[in-house]
Short mmCIF file of C-alpha atoms and ligand atoms in Angstrom, two decimals:
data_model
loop_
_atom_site.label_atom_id
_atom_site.label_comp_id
_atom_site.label_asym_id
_atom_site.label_seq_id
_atom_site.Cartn_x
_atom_site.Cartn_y
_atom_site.Cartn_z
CA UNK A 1 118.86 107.59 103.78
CA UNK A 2 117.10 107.33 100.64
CA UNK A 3 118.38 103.97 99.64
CA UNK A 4 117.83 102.94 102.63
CA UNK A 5 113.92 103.73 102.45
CA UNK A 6 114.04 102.09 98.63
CA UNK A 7 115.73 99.56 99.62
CA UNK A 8 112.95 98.86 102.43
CA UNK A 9 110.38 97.93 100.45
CA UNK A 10 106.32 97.50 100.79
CA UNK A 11 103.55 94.74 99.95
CA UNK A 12 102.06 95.52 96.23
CA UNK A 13 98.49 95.64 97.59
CA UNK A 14 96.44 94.04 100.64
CA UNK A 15 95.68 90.02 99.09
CA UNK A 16 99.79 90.16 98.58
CA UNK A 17 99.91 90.99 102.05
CA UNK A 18 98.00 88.23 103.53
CA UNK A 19 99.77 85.93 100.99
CA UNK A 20 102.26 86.86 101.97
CA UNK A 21 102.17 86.11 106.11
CA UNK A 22 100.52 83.76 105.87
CA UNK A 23 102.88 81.82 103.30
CA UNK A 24 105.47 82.92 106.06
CA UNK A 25 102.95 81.24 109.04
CA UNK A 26 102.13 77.65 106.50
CA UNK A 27 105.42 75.82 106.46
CA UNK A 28 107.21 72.50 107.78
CA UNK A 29 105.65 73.74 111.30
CA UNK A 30 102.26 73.05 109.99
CA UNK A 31 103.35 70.01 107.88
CA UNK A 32 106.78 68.05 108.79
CA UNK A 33 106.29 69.70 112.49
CA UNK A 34 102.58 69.48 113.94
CA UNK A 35 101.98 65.81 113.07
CA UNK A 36 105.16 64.52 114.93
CA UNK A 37 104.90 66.79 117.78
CA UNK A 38 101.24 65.65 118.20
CA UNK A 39 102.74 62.11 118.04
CA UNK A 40 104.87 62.72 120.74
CA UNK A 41 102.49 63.91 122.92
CA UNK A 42 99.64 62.28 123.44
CA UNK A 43 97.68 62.99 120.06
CA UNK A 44 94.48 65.29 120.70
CA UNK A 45 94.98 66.59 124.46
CA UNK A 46 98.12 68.26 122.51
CA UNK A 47 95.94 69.82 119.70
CA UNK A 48 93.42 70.77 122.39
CA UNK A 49 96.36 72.87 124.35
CA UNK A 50 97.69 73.98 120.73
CA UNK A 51 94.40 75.48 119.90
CA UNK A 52 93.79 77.16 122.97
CA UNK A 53 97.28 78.50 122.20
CA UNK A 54 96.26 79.93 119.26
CA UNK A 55 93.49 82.01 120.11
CA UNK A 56 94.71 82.77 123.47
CA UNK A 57 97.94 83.90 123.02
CA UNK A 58 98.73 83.19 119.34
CA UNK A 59 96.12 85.97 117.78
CA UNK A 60 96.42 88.68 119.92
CA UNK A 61 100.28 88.34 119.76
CA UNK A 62 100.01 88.84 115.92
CA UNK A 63 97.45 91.57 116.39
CA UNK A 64 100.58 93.34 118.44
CA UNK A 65 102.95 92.46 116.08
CA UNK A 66 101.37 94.18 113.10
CA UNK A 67 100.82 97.05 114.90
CA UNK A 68 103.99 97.63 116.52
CA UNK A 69 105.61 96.72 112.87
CA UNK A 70 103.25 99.10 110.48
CA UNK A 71 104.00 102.21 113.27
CA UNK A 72 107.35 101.76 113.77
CA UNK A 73 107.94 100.44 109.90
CA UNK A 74 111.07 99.10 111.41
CA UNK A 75 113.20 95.36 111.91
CA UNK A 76 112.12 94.48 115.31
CA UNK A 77 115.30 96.38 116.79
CA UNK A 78 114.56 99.66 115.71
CA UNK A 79 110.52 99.32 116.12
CA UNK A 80 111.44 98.82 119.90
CA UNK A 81 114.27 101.30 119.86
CA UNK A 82 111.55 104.21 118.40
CA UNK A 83 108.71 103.59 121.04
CA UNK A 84 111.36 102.58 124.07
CA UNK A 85 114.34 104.66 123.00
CA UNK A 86 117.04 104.47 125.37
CA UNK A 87 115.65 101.07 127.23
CA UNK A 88 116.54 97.72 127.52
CA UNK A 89 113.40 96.66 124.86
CA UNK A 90 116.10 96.87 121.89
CA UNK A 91 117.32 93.54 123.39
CA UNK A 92 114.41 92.24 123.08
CA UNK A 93 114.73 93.05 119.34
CA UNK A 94 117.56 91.23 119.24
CA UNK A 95 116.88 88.03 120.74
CA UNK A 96 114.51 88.20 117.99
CA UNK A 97 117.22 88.28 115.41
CA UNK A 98 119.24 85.37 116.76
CA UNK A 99 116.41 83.48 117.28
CA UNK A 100 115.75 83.76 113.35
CA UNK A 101 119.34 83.01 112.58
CA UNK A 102 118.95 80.17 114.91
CA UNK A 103 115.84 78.69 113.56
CA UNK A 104 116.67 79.49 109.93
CA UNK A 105 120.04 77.41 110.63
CA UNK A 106 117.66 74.17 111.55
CA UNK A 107 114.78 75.05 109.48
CA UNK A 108 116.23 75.11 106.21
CA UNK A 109 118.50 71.61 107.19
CA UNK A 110 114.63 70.14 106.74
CA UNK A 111 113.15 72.03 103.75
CA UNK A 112 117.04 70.93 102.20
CA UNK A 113 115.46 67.33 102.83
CA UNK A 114 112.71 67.90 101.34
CA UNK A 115 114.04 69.15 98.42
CA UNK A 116 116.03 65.86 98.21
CA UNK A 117 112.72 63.92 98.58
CA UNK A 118 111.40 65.80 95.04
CA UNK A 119 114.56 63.78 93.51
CA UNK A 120 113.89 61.02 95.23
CA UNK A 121 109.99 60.78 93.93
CA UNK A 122 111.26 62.02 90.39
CA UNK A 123 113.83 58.77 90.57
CA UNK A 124 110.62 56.65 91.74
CA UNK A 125 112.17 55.28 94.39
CA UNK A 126 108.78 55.48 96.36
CA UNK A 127 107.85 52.38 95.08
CA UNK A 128 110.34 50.00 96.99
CA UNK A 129 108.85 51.81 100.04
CA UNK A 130 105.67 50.22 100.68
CA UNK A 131 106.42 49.60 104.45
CA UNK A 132 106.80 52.06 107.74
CA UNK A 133 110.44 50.08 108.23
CA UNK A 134 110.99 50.55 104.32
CA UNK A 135 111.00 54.13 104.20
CA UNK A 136 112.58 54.43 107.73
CA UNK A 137 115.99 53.05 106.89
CA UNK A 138 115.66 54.56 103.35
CA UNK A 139 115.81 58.24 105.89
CA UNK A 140 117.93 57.07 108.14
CA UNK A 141 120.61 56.33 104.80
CA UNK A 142 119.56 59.45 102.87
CA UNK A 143 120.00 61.86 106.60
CA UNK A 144 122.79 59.90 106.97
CA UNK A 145 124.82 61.50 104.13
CA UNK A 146 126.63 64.72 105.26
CA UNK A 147 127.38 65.83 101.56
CA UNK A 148 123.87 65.64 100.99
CA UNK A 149 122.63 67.31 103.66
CA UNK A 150 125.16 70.03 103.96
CA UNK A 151 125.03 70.58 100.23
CA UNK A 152 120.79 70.57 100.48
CA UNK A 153 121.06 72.96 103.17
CA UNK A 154 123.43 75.32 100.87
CA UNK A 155 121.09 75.12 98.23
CA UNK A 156 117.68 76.15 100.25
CA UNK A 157 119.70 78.74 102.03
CA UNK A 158 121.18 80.20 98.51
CA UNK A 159 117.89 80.22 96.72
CA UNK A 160 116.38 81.84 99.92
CA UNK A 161 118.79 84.43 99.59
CA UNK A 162 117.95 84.92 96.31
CA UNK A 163 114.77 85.56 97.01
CA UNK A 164 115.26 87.86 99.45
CA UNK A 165 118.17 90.32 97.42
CA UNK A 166 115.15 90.82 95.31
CA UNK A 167 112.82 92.21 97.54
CA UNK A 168 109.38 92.16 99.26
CA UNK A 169 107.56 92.76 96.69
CA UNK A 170 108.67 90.76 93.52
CA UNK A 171 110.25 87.71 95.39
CA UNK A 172 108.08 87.05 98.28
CA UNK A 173 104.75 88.04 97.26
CA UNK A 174 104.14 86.87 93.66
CA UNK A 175 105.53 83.44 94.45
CA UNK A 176 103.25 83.12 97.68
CA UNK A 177 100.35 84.45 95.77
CA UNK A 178 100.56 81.44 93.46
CA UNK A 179 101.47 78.56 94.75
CA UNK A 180 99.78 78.54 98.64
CA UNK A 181 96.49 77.17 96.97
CA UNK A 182 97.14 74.62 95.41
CA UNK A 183 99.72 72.91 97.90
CA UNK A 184 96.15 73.43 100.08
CA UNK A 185 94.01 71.22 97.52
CA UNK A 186 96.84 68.74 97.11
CA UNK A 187 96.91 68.38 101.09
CA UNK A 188 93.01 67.60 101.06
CA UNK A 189 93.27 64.64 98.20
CA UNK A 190 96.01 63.69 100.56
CA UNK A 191 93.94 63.40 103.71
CA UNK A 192 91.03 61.59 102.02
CA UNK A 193 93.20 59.33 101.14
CA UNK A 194 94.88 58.96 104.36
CA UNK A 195 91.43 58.75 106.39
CA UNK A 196 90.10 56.09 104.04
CA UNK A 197 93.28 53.50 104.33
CA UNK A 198 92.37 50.68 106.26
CA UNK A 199 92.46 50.70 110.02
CA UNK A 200 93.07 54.19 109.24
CA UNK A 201 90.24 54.31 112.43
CA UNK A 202 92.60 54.30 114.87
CA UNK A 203 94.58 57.15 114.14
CA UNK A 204 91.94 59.20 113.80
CA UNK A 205 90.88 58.19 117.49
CA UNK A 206 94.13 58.86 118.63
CA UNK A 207 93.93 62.51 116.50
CA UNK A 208 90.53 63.32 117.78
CA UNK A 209 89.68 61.77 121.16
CA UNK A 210 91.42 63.76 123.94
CA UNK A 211 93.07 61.30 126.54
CA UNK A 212 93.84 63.50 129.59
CA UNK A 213 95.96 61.29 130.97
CA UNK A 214 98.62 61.92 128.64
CA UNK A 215 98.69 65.79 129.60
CA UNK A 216 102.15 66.72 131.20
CA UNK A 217 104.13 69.64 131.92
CA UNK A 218 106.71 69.68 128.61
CA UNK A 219 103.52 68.72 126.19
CA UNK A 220 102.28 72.20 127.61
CA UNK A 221 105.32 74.17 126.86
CA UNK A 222 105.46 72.00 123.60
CA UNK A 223 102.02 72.77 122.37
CA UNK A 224 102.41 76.29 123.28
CA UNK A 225 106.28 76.59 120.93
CA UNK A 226 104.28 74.87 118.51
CA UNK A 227 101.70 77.70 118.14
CA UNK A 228 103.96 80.35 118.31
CA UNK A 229 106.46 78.80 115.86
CA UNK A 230 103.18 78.18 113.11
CA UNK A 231 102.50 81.40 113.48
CA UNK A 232 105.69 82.65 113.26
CA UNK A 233 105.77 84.83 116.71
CA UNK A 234 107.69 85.46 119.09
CA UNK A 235 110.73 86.60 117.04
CA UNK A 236 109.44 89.95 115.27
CA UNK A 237 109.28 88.18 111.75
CA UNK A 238 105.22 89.55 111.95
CA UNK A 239 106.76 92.88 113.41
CA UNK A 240 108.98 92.69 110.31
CA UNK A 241 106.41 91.57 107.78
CA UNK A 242 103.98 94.64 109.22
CA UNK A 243 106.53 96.95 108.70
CA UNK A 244 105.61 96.67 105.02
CA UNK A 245 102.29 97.20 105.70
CA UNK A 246 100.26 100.19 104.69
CA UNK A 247 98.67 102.53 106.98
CA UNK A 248 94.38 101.86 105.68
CA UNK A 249 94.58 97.49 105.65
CA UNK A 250 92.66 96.09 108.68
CA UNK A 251 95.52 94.20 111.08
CA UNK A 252 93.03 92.99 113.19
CA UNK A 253 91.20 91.06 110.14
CA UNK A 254 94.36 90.22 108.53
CA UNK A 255 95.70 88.57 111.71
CA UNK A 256 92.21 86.47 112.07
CA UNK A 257 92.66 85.59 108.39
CA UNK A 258 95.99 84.59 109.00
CA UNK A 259 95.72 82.60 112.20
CA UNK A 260 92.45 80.51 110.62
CA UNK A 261 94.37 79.47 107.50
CA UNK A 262 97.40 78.79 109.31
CA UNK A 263 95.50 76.34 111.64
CA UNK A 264 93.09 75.00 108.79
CA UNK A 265 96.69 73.46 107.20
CA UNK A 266 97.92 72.15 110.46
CA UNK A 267 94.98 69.99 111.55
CA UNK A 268 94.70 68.84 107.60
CA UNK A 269 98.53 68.16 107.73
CA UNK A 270 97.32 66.01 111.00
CA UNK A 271 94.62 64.09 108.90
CA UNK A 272 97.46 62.95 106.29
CA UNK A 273 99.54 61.42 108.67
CA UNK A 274 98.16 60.30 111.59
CA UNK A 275 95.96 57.93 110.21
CA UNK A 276 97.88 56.76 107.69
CA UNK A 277 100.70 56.58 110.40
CA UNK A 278 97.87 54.01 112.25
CA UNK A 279 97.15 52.18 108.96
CA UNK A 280 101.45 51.70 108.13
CA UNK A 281 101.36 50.63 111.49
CA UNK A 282 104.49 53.17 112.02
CA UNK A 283 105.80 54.64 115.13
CA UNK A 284 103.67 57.69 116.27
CA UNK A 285 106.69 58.88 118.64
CA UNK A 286 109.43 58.67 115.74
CA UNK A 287 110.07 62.38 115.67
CA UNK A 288 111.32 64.65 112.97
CA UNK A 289 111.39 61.84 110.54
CA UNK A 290 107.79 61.13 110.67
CA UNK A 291 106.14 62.61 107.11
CA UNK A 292 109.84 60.93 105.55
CA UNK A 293 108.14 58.02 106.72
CA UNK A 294 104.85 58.26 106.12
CA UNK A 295 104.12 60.34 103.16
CA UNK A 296 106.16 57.74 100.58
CA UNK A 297 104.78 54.45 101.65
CA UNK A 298 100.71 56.71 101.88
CA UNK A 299 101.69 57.46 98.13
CA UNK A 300 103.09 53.49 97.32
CA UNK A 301 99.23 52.99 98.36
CA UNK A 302 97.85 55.12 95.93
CA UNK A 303 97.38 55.05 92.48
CA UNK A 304 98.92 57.84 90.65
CA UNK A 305 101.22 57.95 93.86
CA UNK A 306 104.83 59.00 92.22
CA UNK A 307 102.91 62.13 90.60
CA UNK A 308 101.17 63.00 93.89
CA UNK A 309 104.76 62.72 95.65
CA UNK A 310 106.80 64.39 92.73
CA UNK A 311 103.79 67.26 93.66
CA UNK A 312 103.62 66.73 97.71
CA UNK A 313 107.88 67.54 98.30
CA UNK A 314 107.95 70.38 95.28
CA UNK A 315 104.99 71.88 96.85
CA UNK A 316 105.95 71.84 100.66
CA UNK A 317 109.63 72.83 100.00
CA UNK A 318 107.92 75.80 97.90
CA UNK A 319 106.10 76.41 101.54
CA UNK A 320 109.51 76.13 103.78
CA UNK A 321 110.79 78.86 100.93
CA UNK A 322 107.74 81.11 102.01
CA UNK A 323 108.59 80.78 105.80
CA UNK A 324 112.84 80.59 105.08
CA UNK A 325 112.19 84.03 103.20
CA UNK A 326 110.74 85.34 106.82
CA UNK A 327 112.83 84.42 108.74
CA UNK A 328 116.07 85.72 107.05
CA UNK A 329 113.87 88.63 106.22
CA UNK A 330 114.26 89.59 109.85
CA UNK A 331 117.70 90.10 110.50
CA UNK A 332 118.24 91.15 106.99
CA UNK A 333 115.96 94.41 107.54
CA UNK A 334 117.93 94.51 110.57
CA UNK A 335 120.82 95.24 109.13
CA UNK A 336 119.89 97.47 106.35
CA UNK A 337 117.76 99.66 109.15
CA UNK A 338 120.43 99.84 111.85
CA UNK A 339 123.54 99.02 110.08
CA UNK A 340 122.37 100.89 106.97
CA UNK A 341 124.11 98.11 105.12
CA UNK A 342 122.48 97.13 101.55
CA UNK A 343 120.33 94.37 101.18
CA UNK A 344 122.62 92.42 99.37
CA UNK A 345 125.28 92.34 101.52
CA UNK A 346 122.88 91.60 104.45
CA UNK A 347 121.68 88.99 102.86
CA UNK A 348 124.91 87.69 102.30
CA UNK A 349 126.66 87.84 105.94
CA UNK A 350 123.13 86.35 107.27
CA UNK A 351 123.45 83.44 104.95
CA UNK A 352 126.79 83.15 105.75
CA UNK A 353 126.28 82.81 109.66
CA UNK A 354 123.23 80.70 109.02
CA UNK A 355 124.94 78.24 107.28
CA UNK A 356 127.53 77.94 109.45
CA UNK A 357 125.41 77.64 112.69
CA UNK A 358 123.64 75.05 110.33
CA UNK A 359 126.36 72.95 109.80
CA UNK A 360 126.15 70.75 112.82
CA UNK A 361 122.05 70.56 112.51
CA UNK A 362 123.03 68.89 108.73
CA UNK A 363 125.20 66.54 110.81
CA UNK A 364 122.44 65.23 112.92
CA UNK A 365 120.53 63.11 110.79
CA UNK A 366 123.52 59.98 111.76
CA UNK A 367 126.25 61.44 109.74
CA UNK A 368 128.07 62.31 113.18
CA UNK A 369 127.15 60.03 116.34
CA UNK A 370 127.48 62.73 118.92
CA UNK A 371 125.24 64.81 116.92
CA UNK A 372 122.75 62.73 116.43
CA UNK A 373 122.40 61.64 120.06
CA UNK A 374 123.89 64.49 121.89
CA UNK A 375 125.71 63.00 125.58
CA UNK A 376 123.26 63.62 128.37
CA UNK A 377 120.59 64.49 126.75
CA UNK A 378 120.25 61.65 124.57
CA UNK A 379 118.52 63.50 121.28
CA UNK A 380 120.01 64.81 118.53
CA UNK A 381 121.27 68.44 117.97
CA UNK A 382 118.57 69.51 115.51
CA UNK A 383 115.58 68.53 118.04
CA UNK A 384 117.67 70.39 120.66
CA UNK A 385 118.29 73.40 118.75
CA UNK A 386 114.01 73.73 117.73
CA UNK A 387 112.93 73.17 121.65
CA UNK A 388 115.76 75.71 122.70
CA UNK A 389 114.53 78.38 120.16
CA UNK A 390 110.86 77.50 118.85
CA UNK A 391 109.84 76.18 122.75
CA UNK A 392 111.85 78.80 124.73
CA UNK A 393 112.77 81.75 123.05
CA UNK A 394 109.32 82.40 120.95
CA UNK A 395 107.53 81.59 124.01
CA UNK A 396 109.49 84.77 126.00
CA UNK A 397 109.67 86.71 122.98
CA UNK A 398 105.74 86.11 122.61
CA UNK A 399 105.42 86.90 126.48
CA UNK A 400 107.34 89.97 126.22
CA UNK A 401 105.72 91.66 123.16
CA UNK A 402 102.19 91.36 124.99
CA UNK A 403 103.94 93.23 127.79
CA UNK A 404 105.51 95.98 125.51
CA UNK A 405 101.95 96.25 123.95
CA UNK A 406 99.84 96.23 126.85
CA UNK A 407 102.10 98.41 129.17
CA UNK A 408 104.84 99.97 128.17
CA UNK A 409 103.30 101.15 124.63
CA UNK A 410 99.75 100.78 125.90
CA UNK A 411 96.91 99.71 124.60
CA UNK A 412 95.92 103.32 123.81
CA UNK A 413 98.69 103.87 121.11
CA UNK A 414 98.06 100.19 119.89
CA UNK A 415 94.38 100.32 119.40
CA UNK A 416 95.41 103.91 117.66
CA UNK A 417 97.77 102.31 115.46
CA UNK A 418 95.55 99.55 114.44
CA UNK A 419 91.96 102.35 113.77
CA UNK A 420 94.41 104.66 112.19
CA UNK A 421 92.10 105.57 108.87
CA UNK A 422 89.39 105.01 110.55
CA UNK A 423 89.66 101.15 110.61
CA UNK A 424 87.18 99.93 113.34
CA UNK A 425 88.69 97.19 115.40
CA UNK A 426 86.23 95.00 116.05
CA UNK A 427 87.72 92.78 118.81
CA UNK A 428 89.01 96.08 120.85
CA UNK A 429 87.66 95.13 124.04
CA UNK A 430 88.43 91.32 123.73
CA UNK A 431 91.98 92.04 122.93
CA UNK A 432 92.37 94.46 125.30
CA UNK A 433 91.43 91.84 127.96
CA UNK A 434 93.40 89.04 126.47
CA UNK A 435 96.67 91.22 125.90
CA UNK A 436 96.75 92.40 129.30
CA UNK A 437 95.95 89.79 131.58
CA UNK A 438 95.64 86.71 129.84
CA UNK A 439 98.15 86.15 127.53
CA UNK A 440 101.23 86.72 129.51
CA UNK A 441 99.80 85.02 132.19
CA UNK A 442 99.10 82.03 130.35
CA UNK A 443 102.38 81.61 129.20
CA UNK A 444 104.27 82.74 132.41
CA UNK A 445 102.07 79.88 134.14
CA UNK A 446 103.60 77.76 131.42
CA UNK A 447 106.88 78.03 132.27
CA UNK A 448 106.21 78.34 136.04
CA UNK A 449 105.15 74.76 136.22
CA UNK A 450 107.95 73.29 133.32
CA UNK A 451 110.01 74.62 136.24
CA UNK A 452 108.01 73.18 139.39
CA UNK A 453 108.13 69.95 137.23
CA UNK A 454 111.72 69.95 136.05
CA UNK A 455 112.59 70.90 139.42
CA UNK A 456 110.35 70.10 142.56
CA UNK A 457 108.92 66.94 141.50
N1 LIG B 1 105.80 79.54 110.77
C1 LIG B 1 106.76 78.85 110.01
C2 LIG B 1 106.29 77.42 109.80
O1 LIG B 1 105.33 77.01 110.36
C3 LIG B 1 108.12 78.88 110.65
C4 LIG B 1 108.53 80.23 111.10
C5 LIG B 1 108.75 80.47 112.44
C6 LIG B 1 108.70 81.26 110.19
C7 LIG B 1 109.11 81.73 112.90
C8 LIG B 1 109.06 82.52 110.63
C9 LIG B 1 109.26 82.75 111.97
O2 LIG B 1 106.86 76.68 109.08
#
């Protein structure tokens, strides 16, 4: 019992806290995801519905998160299994856990890519790709490879692991600490850049200027996976990350902190590549490959661009790190809470599974045909393995910890947790509202008309 509580771990002081979410919140999803998903559908209706999202549902979700985390200072299983013993909540709990596994397995298939791009920059191959079409077939060959992406995908997933054996405190936290502000000043030199190219006007129409005829039912559900997945909830990874939590820090504060600087990157991710996307004259719909697109031919048209690129991959593969680290942080506390295993050897089996389930994800980028169009459904396995977890499962996990909080905990032991020390909670009556009626209602609505659409019409 005593290793066990040593080898659980807690944030070195409140700053490392926040780093340290919100490095797991900043990732791909705000950088390599938002853009292309707000490609996809229909530009700024979708950032519209995403932002709604986030204060609707998104905050208050987190708000419930921390709390249930820092009073249960348990992996999302147990935290359920100690206010709900003996109730079907623990599954809950564990959808959470395979949902990490399963996102993880996808996730880090990307940040392995991205990693690859650093090498690429360092090797200057940027330069040949001036063009939209340029830098799309040089993807399409690099995805293509499956020893490179199967061996990139190793490599994230190993130092990951790494990172995580050593613990919350001297992995996670001092790296977040340093490196989340400057990948934030590097993404601002980008989007001046990007917002200054010519006919970069466009794109910036197409970012800004809501077009509500291009609202439909799976750009809902879309924009509302996308919010959960930036802010990394829905799965118990800010259960998890609150469990480290001490008892005097402000949750409501930290989860506005949070949530704003999570959001902040996203719409300046959106202002690299959209216009520039205009300006290159690329594809807005082209999917995950988008910033492999866009990002190297923005840098061919920019002085000092191989230095700016050589920084751009190192930094946002530093931010994947921040958000792989959360994710495999959740079902390795798992394990060393309910299995009582070490945290070495739960970091080992996850990786283990992970890379396995990652395997076929690595193969989607054309180095198997059926993966990368998969029969029926005509898109490739990684795409369907992010709308089956980020879209689906974070948007019932979300759903379902607003219930727990608002009724089967209550708000009274929630609100306690969070004015424990005498913390005042300044939003009490706000969230109150929102976590009881509004948020799950919001999202069940969501999935009540993807169903009436997929089905009825
Ligand atoms: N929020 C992370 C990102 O935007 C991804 C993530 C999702 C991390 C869920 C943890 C849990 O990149």
């Amino acid at each position: 019992m005593t290793t066990n509580l040593q080898d659980r771990g807690a944030w070195g002081s409140r700053f490392g806290f926040i780093m340290a979410a919100a490095g797991s919140a900043i990732g791909l999803g705000n950088i390599w995801r938002f853009p292309y998903v707000t490609g996809q559908n229909g530009g700024a209706i979708f950032v519209l519905f995403y932002l709604f999202f986030i204060l609707l549902i998104g905050l208050p979700v987190m708000i419930g998160e921390f709390s249930i985390g820092r009073f249960s200072r348990k992996n999302p299983v147990g935290a359920f299994k100690l206010i709900a013993p003996r109730s079907g909540w623990k599954y809950l709990g564990l959808l959470g856990i395979l949902t990490g596994i399963s996102i993880l397995s996808f996730y880090a298939v990307i940040a392995g890519y991205t990693v690859g791009y650093i090498f690429k920059a360092v090797r200057g191959d940027f330069a040949q790709l001036g063009s939209a079409e340029a830098a799309s077939s040089a993807y399409e060959a690099f995805s293509a490879s499956p020893e490179l992406s199967i061996g990139l995908l190793f490599a994230f997933l190993a130092i990951t692991g790494f990172i995580v054996i050593r613990g919350v405190r001297g992995g996670i936290e001092k790296m977040a600490k340093l490196l989340m502000p400057i990948l934030f000043l590097l993404l601002i030199i980008l989007a001046i850049r990007s917002v200054t190219l010519e006919g970069a006007g466009k794109g910036l129409e197409f970012y800004l200027k809501p077009d509500f005829s291009k609202v439909t039912s799976s750009s809902i559900l879309t924009a509302l996976g996308q919010a959960l997945f930036s802010l990394s909830l829905g799965m118990g990874t800010m259960i998890t990350y609150g469990s480290y939590l001490s008892k005097n820090e402000d949750i409501g504060k930290s989860a506005i902190i949070v949530c704003f600087f999570d959001t902040l990157v996203a719409i300046l991710a959106g202002f690299v590549i959209l216009p520039a996307l205009f300006a290159l004259g690329a594809d807005p719909e082209a999917g995950p490959r988008l910033i492999f697109v866009v990002i190297p031919s923005l840098l061919n048209n920019m002085p000092g661009g191989a230095v700016f690129g050589i920084g751009f991959f190192t930094l946002l593969s530093i931010a994947a790190l921040t958000s792989t680290v959360s994710l495999l942080e959740v079902p390795v506390a798992y394990f060393v809470d309910e299995w009582k295993w070490n945290r070495k050897k739960s970091v080992i089996i996850s990786i283990g599974i992970t890379f396995m389930l990652g395997i076929p994800s690595a193969l989607a980028g054309g180095a198997v045909g059926f993966l990368t169009s998969l029969p029926k459904l005509g898109i490739d396995f990684l795409s369907f393995m992010s709308i089956v977890f980020n879209d689906f499962s974070l948007s019932i996990g979300a759903c379902m910890v607003a219930l727990f909080a608002a009724y089967r905990w209550g708000i009274k032991n929630t609100v306690g947790e969070i004015e424990r020390e005498g913390v005042k909670f300044t939003y009490k009556a706000i969230w109150t509202f929102l976590i009881r009626f509004i948020t799950p209602i919001l999202i069940a609505a969501v999935f009540i008309q993807v169903i009436y659409q997929t089905f009825f019409s």
